[in-house]
Structures are given as structure tokens and as C-alpha cells.
Coordinates of C-alpha atoms and ligand atoms in Angstrom, one line a residue:
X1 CA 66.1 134.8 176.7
X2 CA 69.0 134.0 178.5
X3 CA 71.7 130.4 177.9
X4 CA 72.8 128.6 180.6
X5 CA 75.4 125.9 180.3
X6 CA 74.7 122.0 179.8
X7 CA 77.1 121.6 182.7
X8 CA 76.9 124.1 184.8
X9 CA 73.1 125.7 185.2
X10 CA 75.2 128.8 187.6
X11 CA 76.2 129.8 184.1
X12 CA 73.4 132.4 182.6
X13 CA 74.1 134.3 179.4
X14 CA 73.0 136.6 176.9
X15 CA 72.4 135.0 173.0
X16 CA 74.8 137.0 171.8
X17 CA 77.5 136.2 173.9
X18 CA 76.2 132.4 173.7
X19 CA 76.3 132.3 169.7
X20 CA 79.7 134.2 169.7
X21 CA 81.2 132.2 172.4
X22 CA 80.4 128.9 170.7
X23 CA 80.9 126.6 173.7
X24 CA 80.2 127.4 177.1
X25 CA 83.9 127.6 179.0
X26 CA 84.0 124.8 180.8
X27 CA 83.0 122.7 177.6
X28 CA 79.2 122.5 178.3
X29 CA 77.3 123.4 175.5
X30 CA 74.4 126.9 176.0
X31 CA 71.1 125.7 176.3
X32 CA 67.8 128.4 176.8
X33 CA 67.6 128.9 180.1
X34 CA 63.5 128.2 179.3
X35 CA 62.0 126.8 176.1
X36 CA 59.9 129.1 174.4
X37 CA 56.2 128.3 173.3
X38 CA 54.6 128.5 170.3
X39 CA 50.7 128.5 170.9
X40 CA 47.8 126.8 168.6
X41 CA 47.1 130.6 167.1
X42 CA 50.6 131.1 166.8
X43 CA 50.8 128.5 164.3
X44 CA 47.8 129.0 162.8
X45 CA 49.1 132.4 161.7
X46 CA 52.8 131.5 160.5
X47 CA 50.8 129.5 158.3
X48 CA 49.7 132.2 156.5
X49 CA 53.5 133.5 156.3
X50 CA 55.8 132.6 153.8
X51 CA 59.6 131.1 154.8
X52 CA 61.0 134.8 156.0
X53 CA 58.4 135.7 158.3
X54 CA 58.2 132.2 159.5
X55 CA 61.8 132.2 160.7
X56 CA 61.7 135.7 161.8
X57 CA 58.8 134.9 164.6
X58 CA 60.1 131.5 165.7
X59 CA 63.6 133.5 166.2
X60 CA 62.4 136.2 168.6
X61 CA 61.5 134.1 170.7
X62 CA 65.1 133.4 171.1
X63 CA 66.9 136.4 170.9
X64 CA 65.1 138.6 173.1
X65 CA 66.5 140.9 176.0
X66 CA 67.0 144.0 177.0
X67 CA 70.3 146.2 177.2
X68 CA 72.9 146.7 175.2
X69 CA 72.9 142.9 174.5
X70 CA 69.5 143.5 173.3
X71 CA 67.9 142.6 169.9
X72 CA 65.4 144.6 168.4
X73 CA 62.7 142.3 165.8
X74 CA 64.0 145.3 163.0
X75 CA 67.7 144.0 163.5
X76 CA 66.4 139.9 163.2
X77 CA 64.4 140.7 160.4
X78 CA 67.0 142.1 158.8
X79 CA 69.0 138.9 159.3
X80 CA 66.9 137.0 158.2
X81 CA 65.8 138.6 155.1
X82 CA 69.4 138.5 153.8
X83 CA 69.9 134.8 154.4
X84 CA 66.8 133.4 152.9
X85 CA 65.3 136.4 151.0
X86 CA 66.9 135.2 147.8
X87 CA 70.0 133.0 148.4
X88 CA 67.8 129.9 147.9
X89 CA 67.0 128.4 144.0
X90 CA 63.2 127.0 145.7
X91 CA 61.5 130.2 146.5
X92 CA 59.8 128.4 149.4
X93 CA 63.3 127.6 150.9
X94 CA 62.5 124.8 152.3
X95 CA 60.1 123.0 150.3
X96 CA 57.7 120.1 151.3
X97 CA 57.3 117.3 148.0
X98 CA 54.7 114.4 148.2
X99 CA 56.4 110.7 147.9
X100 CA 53.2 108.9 147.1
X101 CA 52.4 105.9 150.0
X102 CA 48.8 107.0 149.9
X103 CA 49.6 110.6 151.1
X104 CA 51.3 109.2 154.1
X105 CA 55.0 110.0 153.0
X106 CA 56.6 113.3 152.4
X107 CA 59.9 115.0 152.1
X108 CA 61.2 118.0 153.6
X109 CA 63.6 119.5 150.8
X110 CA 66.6 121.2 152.3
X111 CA 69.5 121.3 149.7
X112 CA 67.8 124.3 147.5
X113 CA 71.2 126.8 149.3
X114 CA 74.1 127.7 147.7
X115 CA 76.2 124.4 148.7
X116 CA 73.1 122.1 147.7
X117 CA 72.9 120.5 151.2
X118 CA 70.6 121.4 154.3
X119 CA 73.8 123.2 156.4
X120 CA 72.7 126.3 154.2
X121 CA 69.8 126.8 156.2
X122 CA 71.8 127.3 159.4
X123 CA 74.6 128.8 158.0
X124 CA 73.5 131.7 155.4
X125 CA 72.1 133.0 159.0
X126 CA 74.9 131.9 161.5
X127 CA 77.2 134.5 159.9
X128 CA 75.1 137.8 160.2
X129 CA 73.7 136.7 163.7
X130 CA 77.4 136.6 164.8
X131 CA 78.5 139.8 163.1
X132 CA 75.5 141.2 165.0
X133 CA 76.8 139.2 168.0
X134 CA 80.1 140.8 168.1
X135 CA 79.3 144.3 167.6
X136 CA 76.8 144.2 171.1
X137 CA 79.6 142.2 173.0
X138 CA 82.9 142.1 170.9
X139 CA 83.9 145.6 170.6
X140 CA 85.5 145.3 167.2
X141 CA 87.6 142.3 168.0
X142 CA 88.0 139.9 164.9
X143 CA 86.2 136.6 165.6
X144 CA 88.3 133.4 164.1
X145 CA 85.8 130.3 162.7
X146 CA 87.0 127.0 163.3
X147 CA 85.2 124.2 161.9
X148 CA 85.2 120.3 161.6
X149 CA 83.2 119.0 158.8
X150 CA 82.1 115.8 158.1
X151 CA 82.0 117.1 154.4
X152 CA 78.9 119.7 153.9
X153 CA 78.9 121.8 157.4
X154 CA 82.6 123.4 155.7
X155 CA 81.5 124.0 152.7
X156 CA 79.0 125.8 153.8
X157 CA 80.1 127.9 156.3
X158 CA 83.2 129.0 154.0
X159 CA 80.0 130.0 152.0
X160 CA 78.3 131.7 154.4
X161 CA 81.7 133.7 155.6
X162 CA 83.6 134.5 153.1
X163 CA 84.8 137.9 153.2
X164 CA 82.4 138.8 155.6
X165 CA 84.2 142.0 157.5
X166 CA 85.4 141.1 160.9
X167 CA 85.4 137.4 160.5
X168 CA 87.9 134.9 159.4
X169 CA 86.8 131.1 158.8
X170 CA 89.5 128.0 158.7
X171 CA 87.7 124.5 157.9
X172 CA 89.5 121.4 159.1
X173 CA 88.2 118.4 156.6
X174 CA 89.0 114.6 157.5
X175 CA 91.0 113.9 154.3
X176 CA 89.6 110.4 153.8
X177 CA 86.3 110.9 154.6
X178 CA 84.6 113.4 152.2
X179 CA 83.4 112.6 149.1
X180 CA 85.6 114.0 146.1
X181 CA 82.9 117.2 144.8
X182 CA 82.3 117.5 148.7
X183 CA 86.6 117.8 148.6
X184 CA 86.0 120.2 145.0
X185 CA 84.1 122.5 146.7
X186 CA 86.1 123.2 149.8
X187 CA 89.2 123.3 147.6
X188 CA 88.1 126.1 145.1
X189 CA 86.2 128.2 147.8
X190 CA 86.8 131.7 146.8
X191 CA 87.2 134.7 149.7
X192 CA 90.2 136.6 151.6
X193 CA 89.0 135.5 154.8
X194 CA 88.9 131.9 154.1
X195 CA 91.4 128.7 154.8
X196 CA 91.0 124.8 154.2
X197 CA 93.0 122.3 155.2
X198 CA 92.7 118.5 155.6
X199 CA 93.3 116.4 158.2
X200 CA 94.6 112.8 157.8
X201 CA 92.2 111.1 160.2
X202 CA 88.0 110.6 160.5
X203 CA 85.6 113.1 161.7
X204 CA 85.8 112.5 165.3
X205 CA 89.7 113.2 165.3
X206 CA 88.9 116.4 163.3
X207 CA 86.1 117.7 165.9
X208 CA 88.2 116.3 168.8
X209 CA 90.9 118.6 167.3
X210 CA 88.8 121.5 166.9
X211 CA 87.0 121.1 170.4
X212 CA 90.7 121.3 172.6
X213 CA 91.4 124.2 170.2
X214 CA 88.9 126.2 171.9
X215 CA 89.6 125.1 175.2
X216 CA 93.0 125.3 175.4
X217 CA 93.7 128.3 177.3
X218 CA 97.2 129.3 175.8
X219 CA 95.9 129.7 172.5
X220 CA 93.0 131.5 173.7
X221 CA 95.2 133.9 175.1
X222 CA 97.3 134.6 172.4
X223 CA 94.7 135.2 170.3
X224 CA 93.6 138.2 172.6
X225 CA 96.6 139.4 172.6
X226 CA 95.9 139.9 168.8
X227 CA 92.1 141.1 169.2
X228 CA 91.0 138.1 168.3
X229 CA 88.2 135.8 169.4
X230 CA 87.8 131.7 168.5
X231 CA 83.6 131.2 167.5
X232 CA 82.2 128.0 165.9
X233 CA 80.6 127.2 162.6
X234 CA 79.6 123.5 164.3
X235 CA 76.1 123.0 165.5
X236 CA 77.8 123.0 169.1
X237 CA 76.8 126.7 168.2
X238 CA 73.3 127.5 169.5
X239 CA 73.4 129.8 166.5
X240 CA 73.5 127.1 164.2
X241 CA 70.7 124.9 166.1
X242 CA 68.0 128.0 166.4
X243 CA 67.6 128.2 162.5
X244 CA 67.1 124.7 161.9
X245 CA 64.0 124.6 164.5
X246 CA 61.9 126.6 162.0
X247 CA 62.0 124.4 159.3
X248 CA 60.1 121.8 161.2
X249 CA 57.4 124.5 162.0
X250 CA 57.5 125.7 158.7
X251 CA 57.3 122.0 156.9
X252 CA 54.1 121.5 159.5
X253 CA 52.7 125.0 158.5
X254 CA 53.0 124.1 154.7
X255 CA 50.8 120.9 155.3
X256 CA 48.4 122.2 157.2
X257 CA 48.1 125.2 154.9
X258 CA 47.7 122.5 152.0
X259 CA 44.6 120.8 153.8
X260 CA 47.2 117.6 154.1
X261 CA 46.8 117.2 157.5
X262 CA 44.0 118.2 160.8
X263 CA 44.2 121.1 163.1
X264 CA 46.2 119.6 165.4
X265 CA 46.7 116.5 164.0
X266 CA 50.6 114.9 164.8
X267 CA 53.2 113.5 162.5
X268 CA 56.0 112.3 162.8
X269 CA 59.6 113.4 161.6
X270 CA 62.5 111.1 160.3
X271 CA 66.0 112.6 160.1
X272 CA 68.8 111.1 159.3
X273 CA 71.3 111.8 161.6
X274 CA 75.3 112.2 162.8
X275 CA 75.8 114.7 164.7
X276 CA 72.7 115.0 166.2
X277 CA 72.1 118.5 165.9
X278 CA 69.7 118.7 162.9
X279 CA 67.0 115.9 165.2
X280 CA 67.8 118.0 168.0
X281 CA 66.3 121.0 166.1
X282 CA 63.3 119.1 165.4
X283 CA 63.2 117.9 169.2
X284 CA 62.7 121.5 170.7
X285 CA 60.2 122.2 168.0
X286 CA 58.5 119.5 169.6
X287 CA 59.0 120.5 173.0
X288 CA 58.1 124.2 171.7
X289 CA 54.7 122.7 170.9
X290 CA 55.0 122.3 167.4
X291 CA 52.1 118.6 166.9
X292 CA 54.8 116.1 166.6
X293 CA 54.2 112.5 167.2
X294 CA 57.7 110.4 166.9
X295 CA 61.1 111.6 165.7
X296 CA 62.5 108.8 163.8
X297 CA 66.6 108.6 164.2
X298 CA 68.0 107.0 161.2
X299 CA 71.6 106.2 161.4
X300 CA 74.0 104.6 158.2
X301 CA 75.9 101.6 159.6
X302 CA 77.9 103.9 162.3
X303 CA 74.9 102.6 164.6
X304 CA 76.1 104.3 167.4
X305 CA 72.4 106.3 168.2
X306 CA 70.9 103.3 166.9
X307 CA 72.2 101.3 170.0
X308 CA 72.4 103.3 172.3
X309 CA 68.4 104.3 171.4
X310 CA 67.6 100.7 172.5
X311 CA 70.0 99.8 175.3
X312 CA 70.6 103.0 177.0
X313 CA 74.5 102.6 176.4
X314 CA 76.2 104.9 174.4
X315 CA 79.9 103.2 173.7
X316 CA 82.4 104.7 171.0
X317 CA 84.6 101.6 171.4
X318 CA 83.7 99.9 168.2
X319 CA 84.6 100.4 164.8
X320 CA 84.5 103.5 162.7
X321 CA 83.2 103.1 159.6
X322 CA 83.4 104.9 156.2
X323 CA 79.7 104.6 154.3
X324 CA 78.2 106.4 151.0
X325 CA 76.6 108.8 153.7
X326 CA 80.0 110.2 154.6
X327 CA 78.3 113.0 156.5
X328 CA 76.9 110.8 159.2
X329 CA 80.0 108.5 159.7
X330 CA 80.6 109.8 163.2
X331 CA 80.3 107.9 167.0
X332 CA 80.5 111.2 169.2
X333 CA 77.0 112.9 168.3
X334 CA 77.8 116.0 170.2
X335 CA 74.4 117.2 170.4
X336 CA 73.1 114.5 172.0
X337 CA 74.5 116.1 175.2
X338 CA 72.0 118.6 174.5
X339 CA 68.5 116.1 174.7
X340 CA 70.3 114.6 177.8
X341 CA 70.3 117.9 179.4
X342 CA 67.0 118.5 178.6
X343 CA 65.4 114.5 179.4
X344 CA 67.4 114.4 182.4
X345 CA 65.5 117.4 183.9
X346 CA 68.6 120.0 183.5
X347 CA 70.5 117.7 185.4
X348 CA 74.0 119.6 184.7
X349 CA 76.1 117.3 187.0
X350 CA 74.6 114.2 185.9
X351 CA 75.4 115.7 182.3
X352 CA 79.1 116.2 183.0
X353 CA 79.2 113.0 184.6
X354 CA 78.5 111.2 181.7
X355 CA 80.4 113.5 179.5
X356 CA 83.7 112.7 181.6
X357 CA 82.8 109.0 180.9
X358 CA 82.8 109.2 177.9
X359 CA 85.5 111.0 177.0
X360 CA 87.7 109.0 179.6
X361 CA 86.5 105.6 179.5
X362 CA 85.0 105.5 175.7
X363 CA 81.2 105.1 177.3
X364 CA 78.8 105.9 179.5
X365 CA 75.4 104.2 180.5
X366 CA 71.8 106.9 181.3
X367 CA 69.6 104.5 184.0
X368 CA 66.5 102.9 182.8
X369 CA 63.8 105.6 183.5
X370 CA 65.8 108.2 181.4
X371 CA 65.7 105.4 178.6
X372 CA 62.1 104.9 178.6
X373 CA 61.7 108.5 178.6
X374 CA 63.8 109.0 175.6
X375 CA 61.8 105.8 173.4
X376 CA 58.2 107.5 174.1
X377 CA 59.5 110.3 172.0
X378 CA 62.5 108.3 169.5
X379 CA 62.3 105.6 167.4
X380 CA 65.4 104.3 165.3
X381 CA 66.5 102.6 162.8
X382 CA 70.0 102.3 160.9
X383 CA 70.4 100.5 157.4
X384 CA 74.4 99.7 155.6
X385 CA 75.6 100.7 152.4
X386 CA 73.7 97.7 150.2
X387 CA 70.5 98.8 151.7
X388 CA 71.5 102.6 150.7
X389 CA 71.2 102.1 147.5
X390 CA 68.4 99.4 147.5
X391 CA 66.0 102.5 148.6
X392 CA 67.6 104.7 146.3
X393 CA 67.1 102.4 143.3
X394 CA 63.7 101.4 144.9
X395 CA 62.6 105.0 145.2
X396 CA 63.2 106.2 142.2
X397 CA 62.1 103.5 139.9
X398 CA 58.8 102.8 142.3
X399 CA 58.0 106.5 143.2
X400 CA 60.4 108.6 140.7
X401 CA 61.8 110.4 143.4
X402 CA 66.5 111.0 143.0
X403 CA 67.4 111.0 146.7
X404 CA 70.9 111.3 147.7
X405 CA 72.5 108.4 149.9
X406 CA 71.9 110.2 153.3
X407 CA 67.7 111.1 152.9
X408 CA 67.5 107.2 151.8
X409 CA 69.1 106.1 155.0
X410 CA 65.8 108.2 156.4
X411 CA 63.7 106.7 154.1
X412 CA 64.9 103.0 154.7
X413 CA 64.6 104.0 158.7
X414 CA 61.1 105.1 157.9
X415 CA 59.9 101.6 155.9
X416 CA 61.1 99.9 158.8
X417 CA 59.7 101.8 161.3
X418 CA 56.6 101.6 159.7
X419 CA 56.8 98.0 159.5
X420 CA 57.4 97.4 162.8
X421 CA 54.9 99.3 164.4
X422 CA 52.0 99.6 161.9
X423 CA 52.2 103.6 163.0
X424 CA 50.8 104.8 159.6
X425 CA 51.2 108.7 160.7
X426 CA 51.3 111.5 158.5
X427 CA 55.8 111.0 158.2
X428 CA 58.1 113.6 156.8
X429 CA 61.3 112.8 155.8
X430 CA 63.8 115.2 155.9
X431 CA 65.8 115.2 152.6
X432 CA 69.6 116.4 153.7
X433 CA 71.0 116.8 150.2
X434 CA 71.2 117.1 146.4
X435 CA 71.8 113.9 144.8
X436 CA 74.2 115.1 142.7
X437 CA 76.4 115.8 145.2
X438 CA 76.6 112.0 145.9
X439 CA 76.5 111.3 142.0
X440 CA 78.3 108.5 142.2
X441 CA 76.7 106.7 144.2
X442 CA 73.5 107.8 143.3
X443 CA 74.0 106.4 139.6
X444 CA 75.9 103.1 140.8
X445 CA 72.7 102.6 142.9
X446 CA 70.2 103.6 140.0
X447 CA 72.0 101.6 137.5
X448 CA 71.9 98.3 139.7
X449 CA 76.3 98.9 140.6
X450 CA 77.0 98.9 137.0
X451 CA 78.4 102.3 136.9
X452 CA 82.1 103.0 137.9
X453 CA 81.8 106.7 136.5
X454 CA 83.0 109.4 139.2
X455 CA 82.4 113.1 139.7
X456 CA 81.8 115.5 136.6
X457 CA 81.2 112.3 134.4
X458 CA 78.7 110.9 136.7
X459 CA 76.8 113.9 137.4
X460 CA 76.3 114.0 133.5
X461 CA 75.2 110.9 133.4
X462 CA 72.7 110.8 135.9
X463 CA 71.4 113.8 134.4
X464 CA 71.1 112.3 131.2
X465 CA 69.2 109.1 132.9
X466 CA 66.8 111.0 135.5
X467 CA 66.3 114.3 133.7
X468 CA 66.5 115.5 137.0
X469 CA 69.1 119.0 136.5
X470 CA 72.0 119.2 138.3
X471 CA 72.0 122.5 140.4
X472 CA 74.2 125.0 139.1
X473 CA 76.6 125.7 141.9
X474 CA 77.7 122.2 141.5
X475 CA 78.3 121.6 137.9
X476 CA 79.9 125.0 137.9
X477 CA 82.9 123.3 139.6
X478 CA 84.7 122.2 137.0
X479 CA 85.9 125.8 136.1
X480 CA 87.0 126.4 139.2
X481 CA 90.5 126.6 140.1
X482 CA 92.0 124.7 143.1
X483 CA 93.6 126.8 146.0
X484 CA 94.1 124.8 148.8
X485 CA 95.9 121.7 149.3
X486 CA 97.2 121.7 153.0
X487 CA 97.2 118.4 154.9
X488 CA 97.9 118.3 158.5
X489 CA 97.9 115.4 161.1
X490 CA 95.0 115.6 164.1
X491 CA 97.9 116.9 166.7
X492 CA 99.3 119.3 164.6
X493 CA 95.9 121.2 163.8
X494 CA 96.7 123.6 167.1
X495 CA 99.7 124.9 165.2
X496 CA 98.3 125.5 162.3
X497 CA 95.8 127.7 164.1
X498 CA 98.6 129.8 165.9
X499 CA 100.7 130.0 162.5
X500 CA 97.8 131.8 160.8
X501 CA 98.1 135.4 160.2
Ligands
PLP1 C1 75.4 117.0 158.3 C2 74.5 116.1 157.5 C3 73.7 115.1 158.1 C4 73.7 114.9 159.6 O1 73.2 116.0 160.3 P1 73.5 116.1 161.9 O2 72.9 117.5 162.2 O3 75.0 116.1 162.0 O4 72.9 115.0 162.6 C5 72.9 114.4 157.3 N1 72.9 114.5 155.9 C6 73.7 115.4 155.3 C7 73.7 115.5 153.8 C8 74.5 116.3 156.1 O5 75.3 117.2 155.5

């Protein structure tokens, strides 16, 4: 399989050199040159497979070639088996639970990783495909991970590189915008490799930050000077995307397995989304041919995808706003460049075209057939922070499921959708974190806003109201000591980069 670029289709690529380089070098982001199939048998048999094997066939298909860029299934495997071979506390990894609604409704559980939210899926596997990377195109050279995190991707990825040989990770935070055990965990992440460091703005300074980072060609020069290379923890990384499409086949596989749905038979998946990488994941399982009716885009009261799903404008002019779902407060959905590429027909220059816009003039405007294109295959829906914790109260008392603010923005987007259209498909809403990592909330919510409690104190307390435990990693916090308290501003992050030894 070779990656081209979403604007430029000249450029043509290995996967290694397209999960180590991050971001194509004129700023396009690697797409497969070809979408891979998965065929009706092909899915019959995964469903025989538990979680490992699962994600080891659906990766092949991407990292193939020949050469000494080559992967061979042995060296995948082997991936594979050390990211999700016993890293998870859910021995199926990625679990599917009923929600009652007549058998209609279920959730896709994805915070069972070490940092109780769905980034672990990508990101227990981005490291050792990169370290793998490096050593067929590298040649030794020490690869530097930058990050921007709207509050779980850094986590994470400090979790999934820390002192892993060859690699050093530095995670840029928006100090405002992460919730304070989101902030805990970053802050005490153990490791020699690792740095944090907080930047007083939102989200789309901090990736903006990142983003001319990598393309700034001084830095990128001094940094060979020193044998060293810039990579990306951010689902601009096709490393990070490729894991996340098998946990749509595998949530299909394990519903099909359980007699739940027909050979065949379509359902729909709701995501909620920011970035737009983890509905972009479930988009080429669709394309792949994975039986997927509708992907639902639910969005917190940053509408951005929401409006731009129904008028064909995308326009970042508008207020930024902080929610309870801090990890989807974001108006430049990077990915999104990705599904335009791919509706438009691999139109590269109409890609950059809009890309220029939009970074120039704040918006950009795709023409009416591309629209039309794009609703046959999305819905969306976006609900505010009242509505939040209406389903979360609502959900629980009604159906007895804990759901953290973000997977009840899906399941609000999901009510709605279903009101609106009587589409009564088999739906599976993907469930993005723990609640306890969004304790607060979660108990104000349950508790009808009578609850001021906050971090440590609310996790006990919601434990002692839901019986639902608290996962481990997170209560463990409170032992932990803090290491980093750097704060930067947005223009100053390019410094801080060059400073470190
Ligand atoms: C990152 C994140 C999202 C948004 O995912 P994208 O891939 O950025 O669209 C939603 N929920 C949680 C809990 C997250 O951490």
C-alpha cells in the first residue's frame, strides 16, 4: 500500500515513511493511495477472531509492500499483540454493551486503556508502528513527538511513549481547556523521554502551534543537524487513524457473532466528534465495505460540523466555546480534509483550495453536489451543555447506564436523529470515555446540579451513588507526585521546542 498526499496526488509513499513523517511536506495530510476491501467472507471469518487477530488482518491490508520498507504479517502481529494483548482491563478491548430501546441501541466501549479514554486504542499501537517505522526508513535517528491535545490524545500518547528507546514525546495542553484529572494525569506522567507543558490559549491555538512547528523549515533543519526527526501523536498521523478502523469492524463482528443483527444487515454508527478523526475511521470502514448504513456526527455546542453538515459552509469565524465535553471544543476538525479528499473524487487541488481558504479567510464553501454527496452518508446533530447532562441523568436513571459528558452528546445526537427520521436501525454509539474522568460533571448531572464536589471527592462520590468502580489508573492519581508545571504562550511554543535537549 502506498500514501499519497491530500494535496498533491504526485506525492506516493511508503507507510512507513507516511506514519513517521506525520504530515505530508507540503501540509497535505497521507491518504492510501487505494482503499483496501474487506470481502463478505472476510468478515465472516474475523468474526470468529478475538480483538488481536481482528486488528492484525484489517492492518495488513495497510502496511503491505515490498523492500526494505516492507512489513512482514510476523512484524504487525507482533505490534499488535503488545498493544492490545493485555494493556486493556475489558479482555475484549473494545467491548459492545446493550442500552435497552428494544435492542436497537448499543454502545461501543472504548475507555477500558490505560488513560480510560478511546485515544488508547490508537496510541498503545502508534508507538511500536513508528519504532518499527524508523528502523526501515530512519536509520537510527531519534524521532521527536509533538502533540496538541484537547485533553485525552496527551495523555495518552505520554502513555504510549514513555521511555520508549529512540523516541521523545513533548505534549502541548490548552491550559484552560482540560478538565482538572485530564490536567492530573499529564502533570504526574512518569518517563525520561517525556515533557508537558501548557499553553495559555484553546485547542485550535495549540494544534495551530504544533502544525507550523512541523512545517517550519528552520527548525526542521536544526533538528537534523542533531539526528533528529519531528513525528505526530495527532490523528493527522495515518498511524493513529488505521487502528481506529478496526474497531468499527470488530463492534459489527461482535454483533453479528451474537445473533444481534442479519448477515449483511446495516447499522448505523454515532460518534461524537472534534477532530474528526475517530468518524473518519469509521467512514473508511464503510468505504472498506464494512455494512454500515448512516454515520451520525454529534457535535457539543462548538457546532461547527453540525453546520457546515447542513449548509455546505464550513466558517471558524464564530465563537469558541468551552463545554463539559472539553475534548470536542474545537472549529478546525483537521480530518475533515481527509473525507473531502476522498468525496471530492481525490481532487488534491480542489482540496488545497479550500484549505488555503480557510486558513486565509476563516472559511470555505464545497458546491452543492459534494454536499448531497456527503448527507447520503452523514447525519448530525449537536446538543449544549444543559442537554449534556439531561441524557446523562436521563440515561442512567431510565436505562442504568454512567456515561461520560462526550458519549451523551452521541446519545442525545442519536434521540434526535431518530426522531427526526423514524430510521429505527440497529445504532451503535461509540462511548469515548470513562465517566469518571468527567466526575464532576457526571455527578452534578446525576444529582440534578446539586453537587459542587470536584476531582478525588467527586469520583468517590459518584462511586458511592452508582456502584459503578472507578478504574484504577484514575483513582491512583492522587499518590502521584506533580512534575510539570511549564506554561508557555501559543507563539512561544517554537522555542520551547528548539530549547529542548
Ligand atoms: C478525542 C475525543 C473525542 C473526539 O474525537 P475526534 O477523533 O477528535 O473527533 C471525543 N471524546 C473523547 C472522550 C475524546 O477524548
Amino acid at each position: 500500500m502506498r500514501y499519497t498526499s491530500t494535496r498533491d496526488n504526485n506525492v506516493s509513499v511508503s507507510a512507513a515513511q507516511a506514519v513517521v513523517q506525520g504530515i505530508s511536506p507540503e501540509g497535505g495530510l497521507y491518504v492510501p493511495e487505494k482503499l483496501p476491501q474487506l470481502t463478505v467472507s472476510e468478515i465472516n471469518a474475523l468474526t470468529k477472531m478475538d480483538y488481536v487477530g481482528r486488528a492484525a488482518f484489517v492492518l495488513s491490508k495497510f502496511f503491505t509492500e515490498e523492500g526494505p520498507d516492507g512489513w512482514e504479517p510476523e512484524e504487525l502481529s507482533r505490534c499488535v499483540k503488545a498493544a492490545y494483548g493485555g494493556t486493556f482491563r475489558d479482555p475484549a478491548v473494545a467491548p459492545v454493551k446493550a442500552l435497552g430501546g428494544g435492542g436497537r441501541s448499543y454502545l461501543l466501549e472504548l475507555f477500558h486503556g490505560p488513560t480510560c479514554a478511546f485515544k488508547d486504542l490508537a496510541l498503545q499501537l502508534l508507538p511500536r508502528l513508528l519504532t518499527a517505522s524508523a528502523q526501515k526508513v530512519l536509520q537510527g535517528k531519534e524521532i521527536v513527538i509533538l502533540t496538541a491535545t484537547s485533553g485525552d490524545t496527551g495523555k495518552a500518547a505520554l502513555e504510549g511513549f514513555k521511555d520508549v528507546p529512540g523516541t521523545r514525546i513533548i505534549v502541548f495542553y490548552p491550559s484552560e481547556g482540560v478538565s482538572d484529572l485530564q490536567r492530573l494525569q499529564m502533570v504526574t506522567q512518569e518517563g525520561a523521554n517525556v515533557g508537558v507543558v501548557g499553553v495559555e490559549g484553546n485547542f485550535d491555538d495549540t494544534q495551530s502551534g504544533v502544525k507550523s512547528i512541523f512545517t517550519c523549515p528552520s527548525l526542521r533543519a536544526e533538528l537534523e543537524a542533531r539526528d533528529r526527526v519531528f513525528s505526530s501523536a495527532n490523528s493527522i498521523n495515518w498511524g493513529r487513524l488505521a487502528p481506529q478502523i478496526v474497531y468499527y469492524v470488530s463492534a459489527y463482528c461482535d454483533l453479528r457473532r451474537e445473533g444481534k443483527i442479519a448477515a449483511g444487515e446495516k447499522i448505523n454508527f454515532v460518534v461524537p466528534t472534534g477532530n474528526f478523526g475517530n468518524i473518519l475511521a469509521a467512514y473508511y470502514a464503510r468505504e472498506m465495505g464494512l455494512p454500515v448504513a448512516r454515520l451520525i456526527c454529534a457535535s457539543n455546542r462548538n457546532r461547527i460540523l453540525t453546520d457546515f453538515l447542513a449548509t455546505g459552509v464550513y466558517d471558524r469565524r464564530r465563537d469558541f466555546y468551552t463545554t463539559l465535553s472539553p475534548s470536542m471544543d474545537i472549529l478546525i476538525s483537521s480530518n475533515l480534509e481527509r473525507l473531502l479528499y476522498a468525496v471530492s473524487g481525490c481532487d488534491a487541488g480542489a482540496v488545497s483550495g479550500w484549505m488555503g481558504a480557510l486558513s486565509r479567510d476563516g472559511s470555505y464553501e464545497i458546491p452543492e453536489t459534494l454536499l448531497k454527496a456527503l448527507q447520503k452518508t452523514f447525519a448530525a446533530g449537536s446538543c449544549n451543555d444543559t442537554q449534556t447532562k439531561g441524557t446523562i441523568r436521563q440515561t442512567y436513571t431510565r436505562l442504568g447506564y454512567l456515561s461520560d459528558t462526550h458519549t451523551a452528546v452521541g446519545l442525545r445526537a442519536l434521540e434526535d436523529y431518530r426522531g427526526a427520521t423514524g430510521d429505527n436501525a440497529v445504532s451503535v454509539v461509540v462511548s469515548t470515555a470513562s465517566p469518571y474522568k468527567f466526575a464532576d460533571s457526571v455527578l452534578s448531572a446525576i444529582t440534578g446540579g446539586g453537587s459542587a464536589l470536584r476531582g478525588f471527592e467527586a469520583i468517590a462520590a459518584l462511586e458511592a451513588l452508582t456502584g459503578v468502580p472507578c478504574p484504577a489508573p484514575l483513582k491512583s492519581l492522587r499518590e502521584k507526585p506533580i512534575r510539570f508545571t511549564e506554561l508557555c504562550q501559543p507563539g512561544d511554543m517554537a522555542e520551547f521546542v528548539a530549547n529542548e535537549q
